[in-house]
Amino acid sequence: EPRVASIVSSRSNREWVVHGKGTGMVLLVDYSDIKNLKTTTIEAAPFLHDGG
């Protein structure tokens, strides 16, 4: 079952970086138009956030 490990906001863009725990995916969520969110998925190590 995927869970959110972290959500971080960008200082320079209207964007959140969302890491799914154990999924191997990082999502970039563009919220410049809050009614029309755009996401970009980036592959990452599956257990990037474990242990700390």
CSV table of C-alpha atoms in Angstrom, one decimal:
chain,number,residue,atom,x,y,z
A,1,GLU,CA,0.0,0.0,0.0
A,2,PRO,CA,1.7,3.3,-1.1
A,3,ARG,CA,2.1,6.0,1.5
A,4,VAL,CA,3.5,9.5,1.3
A,5,ALA,CA,6.9,9.7,2.8
A,6,SER,CA,7.5,13.5,2.3
A,7,ILE,CA,6.1,16.6,0.7
A,8,VAL,CA,8.5,19.5,0.0
A,9,SER,CA,7.7,22.8,-1.6
A,10,SER,CA,10.0,24.6,-4.0
A,11,ARG,CA,11.3,28.0,-3.2
A,12,SER,CA,11.5,29.1,-6.8
A,13,ASN,CA,8.5,27.4,-8.5
A,14,ARG,CA,4.9,26.8,-7.6
A,15,GLU,CA,5.6,23.1,-7.2
A,16,TRP,CA,5.5,20.3,-4.6
A,17,VAL,CA,7.9,17.4,-4.6
A,18,VAL,CA,6.0,14.3,-3.3
A,19,HIS,CA,7.9,11.1,-2.4
A,20,GLY,CA,5.9,7.9,-2.1
A,21,LYS,CA,7.3,5.5,0.5
A,22,GLY,CA,8.4,2.2,-1.0
A,23,THR,CA,7.0,3.0,-4.5
A,24,GLY,CA,10.2,4.1,-6.3
A,25,MET,CA,8.4,7.2,-7.5
A,26,VAL,CA,8.8,10.9,-6.9
A,27,LEU,CA,6.0,13.2,-8.2
A,28,LEU,CA,6.4,16.9,-9.1
A,29,VAL,CA,3.1,18.6,-8.6
A,30,ASP,CA,2.6,22.0,-10.4
A,31,TYR,CA,0.0,23.9,-8.4
A,32,SER,CA,0.3,27.2,-10.3
A,33,ASP,CA,-3.3,26.5,-11.5
A,34,ILE,CA,-4.8,24.9,-8.4
A,35,LYS,CA,-7.9,23.8,-10.3
A,36,ASN,CA,-5.8,22.1,-12.9
A,37,LEU,CA,-2.9,20.3,-11.2
A,38,LYS,CA,-0.2,18.9,-13.4
A,39,THR,CA,2.1,16.1,-12.3
A,40,THR,CA,5.3,14.7,-13.5
A,41,THR,CA,6.5,11.3,-12.3
A,42,ILE,CA,10.2,10.5,-11.8
A,43,GLU,CA,11.5,7.1,-11.1
A,44,ALA,CA,13.7,6.8,-7.9
A,45,ALA,CA,15.1,4.1,-5.6
A,46,PRO,CA,12.1,2.1,-4.1
A,47,PHE,CA,13.3,2.6,-0.5
A,48,LEU,CA,14.9,6.0,-0.9
A,49,HIS,CA,13.3,7.4,2.3
A,50,ASP,CA,13.7,4.3,4.6
A,51,GLY,CA,16.0,4.5,7.7
A,52,GLY,CA,15.9,8.1,8.4
